Short mmCIF file of C-alpha atoms in Angstrom, two decimals:
data_model
loop_
_atom_site.label_atom_id
_atom_site.label_comp_id
_atom_site.label_asym_id
_atom_site.label_seq_id
_atom_site.Cartn_x
_atom_site.Cartn_y
_atom_site.Cartn_z
CA MET A 1 -0.95 -22.71 2.89
CA ILE A 2 0.50 -22.00 -0.54
CA LEU A 3 -1.07 -21.21 -3.91
CA THR A 4 -1.65 -23.63 -6.73
CA ARG A 5 0.08 -22.97 -10.03
CA GLY A 6 -3.19 -21.99 -11.68
CA ALA A 7 -3.99 -19.48 -8.94
CA ARG A 8 -0.51 -17.98 -9.20
CA ILE A 9 -0.85 -17.47 -12.95
CA THR A 10 -4.37 -16.04 -12.57
CA GLY A 11 -3.24 -13.62 -9.87
CA ALA A 12 -0.26 -12.48 -11.94
CA VAL A 13 -2.48 -11.88 -14.99
CA LEU A 14 -4.92 -9.82 -12.92
CA CYS A 15 -2.06 -7.72 -11.53
CA VAL A 16 -0.71 -7.14 -15.04
CA LEU A 17 -4.19 -6.02 -16.13
CA LEU A 18 -4.35 -3.53 -13.27
CA ALA A 19 -0.83 -2.31 -14.04
CA VAL A 20 -1.74 -1.75 -17.70
CA ILE A 21 -4.77 0.33 -16.69
CA VAL A 22 -2.71 2.56 -14.40
CA ALA A 23 0.13 2.82 -16.90
CA GLY A 24 -2.32 3.91 -19.59
CA TRP A 25 -3.53 6.85 -17.52
CA LEU A 26 0.04 7.81 -16.58
CA VAL A 27 1.09 7.77 -20.23
CA ARG A 28 -1.90 9.94 -21.09
CA ASP A 29 -0.85 12.54 -18.52
CA LEU A 30 2.79 12.45 -19.63
CA GLN A 31 1.72 13.09 -23.21
CA ALA A 32 -0.59 15.92 -22.16
CA VAL A 33 2.23 17.96 -20.56
CA ASP A 34 5.33 19.26 -22.29
CA ASP A 35 7.75 18.10 -19.60
CA PRO A 36 7.39 15.08 -17.25
CA GLY A 37 8.89 17.28 -14.54
CA ARG A 38 5.83 19.50 -14.70
CA LEU A 39 3.64 16.54 -13.85
CA TRP A 40 5.88 15.70 -10.88
CA LYS A 41 5.70 19.30 -9.66
CA TYR A 42 1.93 19.28 -9.98
CA TRP A 43 1.73 16.10 -7.90
CA ALA A 44 4.01 17.67 -5.28
CA GLY A 45 1.66 20.65 -4.95
CA TYR A 46 3.80 23.47 -6.30
CA TYR A 47 1.62 26.58 -6.19
CA GLU A 48 2.79 27.94 -9.54
CA MET A 49 2.28 24.64 -11.37
CA ARG A 50 -1.22 24.72 -12.81
CA PRO A 51 -1.25 23.00 -16.21
CA SER A 52 -3.88 23.97 -18.75
CA VAL A 53 -4.90 20.31 -19.08
CA PRO A 54 -5.59 18.89 -15.59
CA PRO A 55 -3.86 15.53 -15.01
CA THR A 56 -6.01 12.49 -14.38
CA THR A 57 -3.52 10.84 -12.01
CA SER A 58 -1.50 11.49 -8.88
CA ALA A 59 1.60 10.04 -7.25
CA ASP A 60 -0.65 7.37 -5.72
CA ASP A 61 -0.99 5.88 -9.20
CA VAL A 62 2.78 5.46 -9.45
CA MET A 63 2.73 3.70 -6.09
CA LEU A 64 -0.08 1.43 -7.31
CA LEU A 65 1.79 0.66 -10.53
CA VAL A 66 4.85 -0.45 -8.56
CA ALA A 67 2.65 -2.50 -6.22
CA TYR A 68 0.97 -4.29 -9.13
CA VAL A 69 4.26 -5.14 -10.81
CA VAL A 70 5.81 -6.41 -7.56
CA THR A 71 2.70 -8.43 -6.72
CA ALA A 72 2.65 -9.98 -10.19
CA VAL A 73 6.21 -11.20 -9.66
CA ALA A 74 5.42 -12.33 -6.11
CA ALA A 75 2.38 -14.26 -7.33
CA LEU A 76 4.61 -16.37 -9.54
CA ARG A 77 7.62 -16.81 -7.28
CA SER A 78 7.01 -15.84 -3.64
CA SER A 79 5.80 -17.99 -0.75
CA VAL A 80 3.55 -15.12 0.38
CA ALA A 81 1.73 -15.01 -2.96
CA ALA A 82 -1.72 -15.55 -1.42
CA THR A 83 -1.46 -12.73 1.13
CA ALA A 84 0.14 -10.45 -1.46
CA LEU A 85 -2.84 -10.94 -3.76
CA VAL A 86 -5.26 -10.25 -0.91
CA ALA A 87 -3.43 -7.09 0.15
CA THR A 88 -3.31 -5.80 -3.43
CA GLY A 89 -6.98 -6.58 -3.96
CA VAL A 90 -8.00 -4.78 -0.77
CA VAL A 91 -5.97 -1.69 -1.65
CA THR A 92 -7.38 -1.67 -5.19
CA LEU A 93 -10.93 -1.77 -3.85
CA GLY A 94 -10.18 1.01 -1.39
CA MET A 95 -8.57 3.25 -3.99
CA ARG A 96 -11.05 2.76 -6.84
CA LEU A 97 -14.39 2.52 -5.03
CA PRO A 98 -15.01 6.31 -4.72
CA GLY A 99 -14.70 6.64 -8.49
CA LEU A 100 -18.12 5.04 -8.88
CA TRP A 101 -19.85 8.15 -7.50
CA ASN A 102 -17.18 10.82 -8.07
CA ILE A 103 -16.40 10.52 -11.77
CA GLY A 104 -19.86 11.70 -12.76
CA GLU A 105 -19.97 14.66 -10.35
CA SER A 106 -20.12 18.25 -11.60
CA PRO A 107 -16.48 19.14 -10.68
CA MET A 108 -15.27 16.31 -12.90
CA ASP A 109 -17.67 17.40 -15.64
CA ALA A 110 -16.14 20.88 -15.63
CA ALA A 111 -12.52 19.65 -15.67
CA TYR A 112 -12.60 16.61 -17.96
CA SER A 113 -14.28 15.67 -21.22
CA ASP A 114 -17.15 13.21 -21.43
CA ASP A 115 -14.90 10.72 -23.22
CA LEU A 116 -12.30 10.79 -20.45
CA ARG A 117 -14.91 10.42 -17.74
CA THR A 118 -16.51 7.47 -19.53
CA ARG A 119 -13.15 5.76 -19.90
CA ALA A 120 -12.33 6.44 -16.25
CA LEU A 121 -15.65 4.95 -15.10
CA VAL A 122 -15.12 1.82 -17.20
CA CYS A 123 -11.58 1.47 -15.80
CA ALA A 124 -12.93 1.88 -12.25
CA PHE A 125 -15.40 -0.97 -12.77
CA VAL A 126 -12.69 -3.18 -14.30
CA ALA A 127 -10.27 -2.39 -11.45
CA LEU A 128 -12.90 -3.18 -8.82
CA ALA A 129 -13.76 -6.47 -10.53
CA ALA A 130 -10.05 -7.35 -10.72
CA GLY A 131 -9.60 -6.46 -7.05
CA VAL A 132 -12.42 -8.80 -6.04
CA ALA A 133 -11.01 -11.49 -8.34
CA LEU A 134 -7.59 -11.20 -6.65
CA ILE A 135 -9.13 -11.87 -3.24
CA ILE A 136 -11.20 -14.79 -4.56
CA THR A 137 -8.19 -16.26 -6.35
CA ALA A 138 -6.09 -16.09 -3.21
CA GLY A 139 -8.80 -17.79 -1.17
CA ALA A 140 -9.82 -20.47 -3.66
CA GLY A 141 -6.32 -21.35 -4.85
CA ARG A 142 -4.75 -22.26 -1.51
CA ARG A 143 -3.51 -25.75 -0.79
CA PRO A 144 -1.34 -27.37 1.88
CA PRO A 145 2.32 -28.12 1.04
CA ARG A 146 2.85 -31.47 -0.63
CA ASP A 147 6.12 -32.14 1.14
CA PHE A 148 8.77 -30.48 3.27
CA SER A 149 10.68 -29.17 0.26
CA GLU A 150 8.00 -26.60 -0.64
CA ALA A 151 8.56 -23.14 0.78
CA THR A 152 5.79 -21.95 3.09
CA PRO A 153 4.81 -18.32 3.79
CA GLY A 154 7.37 -16.45 5.86
CA ARG A 155 6.53 -14.36 8.88
CA PRO A 156 8.36 -11.17 9.85
CA GLY A 157 11.22 -11.68 12.25
CA GLN A 158 10.67 -10.62 15.84
CA GLY A 159 12.85 -7.53 15.52
CA ALA A 160 11.36 -6.60 12.15
CA GLY A 161 7.86 -6.99 13.57
CA VAL A 162 8.57 -4.65 16.47
CA ILE A 163 10.17 -2.02 14.22
CA ALA A 164 7.31 -2.18 11.74
CA PHE A 165 4.77 -1.92 14.57
CA LEU A 166 6.41 1.15 16.07
CA LEU A 167 6.91 3.01 12.78
CA LEU A 168 3.64 2.09 11.08
CA GLY A 169 1.66 2.62 14.27
CA ALA A 170 3.21 6.05 14.75
CA ALA A 171 2.64 6.93 11.08
CA GLY A 172 -1.00 5.91 11.27
CA ALA A 173 -1.48 7.99 14.42
CA VAL A 174 0.17 11.00 12.76
CA VAL A 175 -2.08 10.76 9.70
CA ILE A 176 -5.16 10.57 11.92
CA ALA A 177 -3.94 13.54 13.97
CA TRP A 178 -3.55 15.66 10.84
CA GLU A 179 -7.04 14.69 9.69
CA ILE A 180 -8.44 15.79 13.04
CA ARG A 181 -6.55 19.08 12.68
CA GLN A 182 -7.96 19.47 9.17
CA ALA A 183 -11.49 19.01 10.51
CA VAL A 184 -10.91 21.65 13.19
CA ARG A 185 -9.42 24.24 10.81
CA PHE A 186 -11.62 23.69 7.77
CA PRO A 187 -14.92 22.13 8.85
CA GLN A 188 -16.60 23.59 5.77
CA VAL A 189 -14.85 21.13 3.44
CA TYR A 190 -16.58 18.15 4.99
CA PRO A 191 -18.00 15.72 3.90
CA ASP A 192 -16.55 16.51 0.44
CA TRP A 193 -13.04 15.98 1.80
CA PHE A 194 -13.83 12.29 2.32
CA LEU A 195 -16.53 11.56 -0.23
CA GLY A 196 -15.73 14.02 -3.02
CA GLY A 197 -17.53 17.13 -4.24
CA ASN A 198 -17.10 20.79 -5.10
CA ARG A 199 -15.05 21.62 -2.00
CA ALA A 200 -12.31 19.02 -2.49
CA MET A 201 -9.81 18.78 -5.35
CA GLN A 202 -8.82 15.37 -6.71
CA ALA A 203 -7.61 13.75 -9.89
CA LEU A 204 -10.07 11.94 -12.14
CA THR A 205 -8.95 8.41 -11.28
CA ASP A 206 -8.09 8.98 -7.61
CA PRO A 207 -10.15 8.96 -4.40
CA PRO A 208 -10.83 12.17 -2.43
CA PRO A 209 -7.88 13.30 -0.28
CA GLY A 210 -9.56 12.49 3.02
CA TRP A 211 -10.56 9.05 1.82
CA SER A 212 -6.98 8.38 0.70
CA SER A 213 -5.57 9.54 4.05
CA ALA A 214 -8.02 7.37 5.97
CA LEU A 215 -7.06 4.37 3.82
CA VAL A 216 -3.34 4.92 4.47
CA ALA A 217 -3.95 5.30 8.21
CA LEU A 218 -5.96 2.07 8.36
CA LEU A 219 -3.30 0.24 6.35
CA CYS A 220 -0.57 1.45 8.68
CA LEU A 221 -2.42 0.51 11.85
CA TYR A 222 -3.53 -2.88 10.54
CA ALA A 223 -0.11 -3.78 9.15
CA GLY A 224 1.63 -2.53 12.30
CA THR A 225 -0.47 -4.61 14.69
CA SER A 226 -0.15 -7.62 12.37
CA ALA A 227 3.62 -7.22 12.29
CA LEU A 228 3.76 -7.17 16.08
CA SER A 229 1.98 -10.53 16.18
CA ARG A 230 4.23 -11.74 13.33
CA ALA A 231 1.27 -12.61 11.11
CA VAL A 232 2.00 -13.82 7.58
CA HIS A 233 -0.12 -11.07 6.01
CA ALA A 234 1.86 -8.36 7.80
CA ARG A 235 4.56 -8.32 5.14
CA PRO A 236 2.48 -7.51 2.02
CA PHE A 237 0.16 -5.11 3.85
CA GLY A 238 3.13 -3.45 5.54
CA LEU A 239 5.06 -3.07 2.29
CA ILE A 240 2.11 -1.37 0.59
CA ALA A 241 1.59 0.92 3.58
CA ALA A 242 5.30 1.77 3.59
CA GLY A 243 5.16 2.53 -0.14
CA ALA A 244 2.27 4.93 0.40
CA LEU A 245 4.13 6.67 3.23
CA LEU A 246 7.30 6.95 1.18
CA SER A 247 5.42 8.39 -1.80
CA ALA A 248 3.72 11.06 0.30
CA GLY A 249 6.90 11.87 2.20
CA VAL A 250 9.07 12.24 -0.91
CA LEU A 251 6.58 14.64 -2.50
CA GLY A 252 6.42 16.65 0.71
CA VAL A 253 10.20 16.86 1.06
CA ALA A 254 10.50 17.91 -2.60
CA ARG A 255 8.00 20.69 -1.93
CA ALA A 256 9.92 21.75 1.19
CA VAL A 257 13.17 21.91 -0.76
CA HIS A 258 11.55 23.87 -3.58
CA TYR A 259 10.22 26.54 -1.21
CA ASP A 260 13.37 26.62 0.99
CA PHE A 261 11.52 25.43 4.07
CA PHE A 262 14.66 23.79 5.43
CA ASP A 263 16.75 26.95 5.02
CA HIS A 264 14.20 28.99 6.95
CA PHE A 265 12.89 26.26 9.20
CA GLY A 266 13.23 28.36 12.37
CA ASP A 267 11.17 31.16 10.86
CA LEU A 268 8.24 28.92 9.92
CA PRO A 269 5.07 28.81 12.04
CA VAL A 270 4.89 25.85 14.40
CA GLU A 271 2.26 24.07 12.31
CA GLU A 272 4.36 24.30 9.16
CA GLN A 273 7.39 23.04 11.08
CA LEU A 274 5.36 20.03 12.18
CA THR A 275 4.26 19.49 8.59
CA VAL A 276 7.86 19.41 7.36
CA LEU A 277 8.85 17.06 10.16
CA THR A 278 5.93 14.81 9.24
CA TRP A 279 7.18 14.59 5.65
CA LEU A 280 10.65 13.65 6.87
CA PHE A 281 9.23 11.05 9.23
CA GLU A 282 7.14 9.50 6.43
CA VAL A 283 10.25 9.13 4.28
CA ILE A 284 12.26 7.54 7.09
CA ALA A 285 9.42 5.27 8.21
CA GLY A 286 8.66 4.19 4.66
CA VAL A 287 12.28 3.33 3.86
CA VAL A 288 12.93 1.47 7.13
CA VAL A 289 9.71 -0.56 6.96
CA LEU A 290 10.38 -1.46 3.34
CA ILE A 291 13.84 -2.74 4.31
CA VAL A 292 12.81 -4.76 7.36
CA LEU A 293 9.69 -6.32 5.81
CA ALA A 294 11.17 -7.03 2.38
CA ARG A 295 13.60 -9.50 3.91
CA ARG A 296 12.47 -13.11 4.04
CA GLY A 297 10.98 -14.01 7.39
CA ALA A 298 10.86 -17.22 9.33
CA ALA A 299 9.06 -19.84 7.25
CA ASP A 300 6.13 -21.75 8.70
CA THR A 301 7.68 -25.15 8.05
CA PRO A 302 5.80 -28.19 9.37
CA ALA A 303 7.53 -30.23 12.06
CA GLN A 304 9.43 -33.06 10.44
CA PRO A 305 8.69 -36.47 11.94
CA HIS A 306 11.50 -38.75 13.04
CA GLN A 307 11.64 -41.52 10.49
CA GLY A 308 12.17 -45.14 11.51
CA TYR A 309 10.77 -45.00 15.05
CA GLY A 310 7.51 -46.75 15.72
CA GLN A 311 4.94 -45.83 13.07
CA GLY A 312 6.79 -42.67 12.04
CA TYR A 313 5.41 -40.43 14.77
CA GLY A 314 8.40 -38.82 16.42
CA TYR A 315 8.62 -36.99 19.70
CA PRO A 316 7.09 -33.50 19.74
CA ARG A 317 9.33 -30.49 19.77
CA PRO A 318 10.87 -29.72 23.18
CA GLY A 319 8.76 -27.41 25.28
CA VAL A 320 5.64 -27.70 23.14
CA PHE A 321 3.72 -30.83 24.13
CA GLY A 322 5.21 -33.54 26.24
CA PRO A 323 8.77 -34.12 27.49
CA PRO A 324 11.89 -33.56 25.39
CA PRO A 325 13.22 -36.56 23.41
CA PRO A 326 15.72 -38.86 25.13
CA SER A 327 19.39 -38.19 24.71
CA GLN A 328 20.03 -41.74 23.46
CA PRO A 329 17.95 -43.55 20.85
CA PRO A 330 15.71 -46.36 22.14
CA PRO A 331 16.79 -49.99 21.72
CA GLY A 332 16.44 -51.30 18.22
CA TRP A 333 16.84 -47.81 16.57
#
């Protein structure tokens, strides 16, 4: 199935709307700090970087902005436009849903003005509506190819599917393992860690940290298993999951470089060594999965009938149904 022209344009417009919303909040944060590098350091978790005006965004918003721009282009030009719109809509719903109950909580009231919180709540509702609209557009705008010249959605190659399965599956398992470790070490932060509250820090427009980690883990596991079966939707879901891994890994590696963790790696406690290795693995997994899934896969092209024989119904493909075609054409060909 491919998308109609109207559905492609609608999906692209919705993605542009979502990109404008995210870009607006990023511009606000960049204007609120003296140096854009300070915002980057705050996102990376530098201990000494505590700006007087708390940012409303995180590095996840940069990842979302890139995803919206890429999906807008894919909606207009790519054969996987429908699944790209669905994947982007699902991620948007997952990222923006907690804002409905978190933006009005007392921690947000103490850190941000009423005007900012009102704007953030309106943007959350708009983003959720746009996310639902993306999914509806992808479902309602599908149609079968008109002829054999139209490109159909491409599946990941067999090798790419295996690589994506191994890396995304391992990344999802690692994220879950760290969440379990978090629950063992700091049980007092729950359920705020997942649902938001006084015991968990988060930006105004972002979900709680535990919620975000759970979303990334689910994306990785779903995309990894889909890639193994070479499903069409594995590519967009896998690319978004890889982007989230790469974003988290780059910030972690930057933090490790800033605090000389690599120079004194042998002196670090075992848990901190595992943390640094996790950041490196996220960078490697994110880059590799982006490379293998960004390449065009095998297209789901319909079997072309043999013209001029009988009523136009040719022999089936060898090894599928029935015997292979004869080596010589039948009489009267």
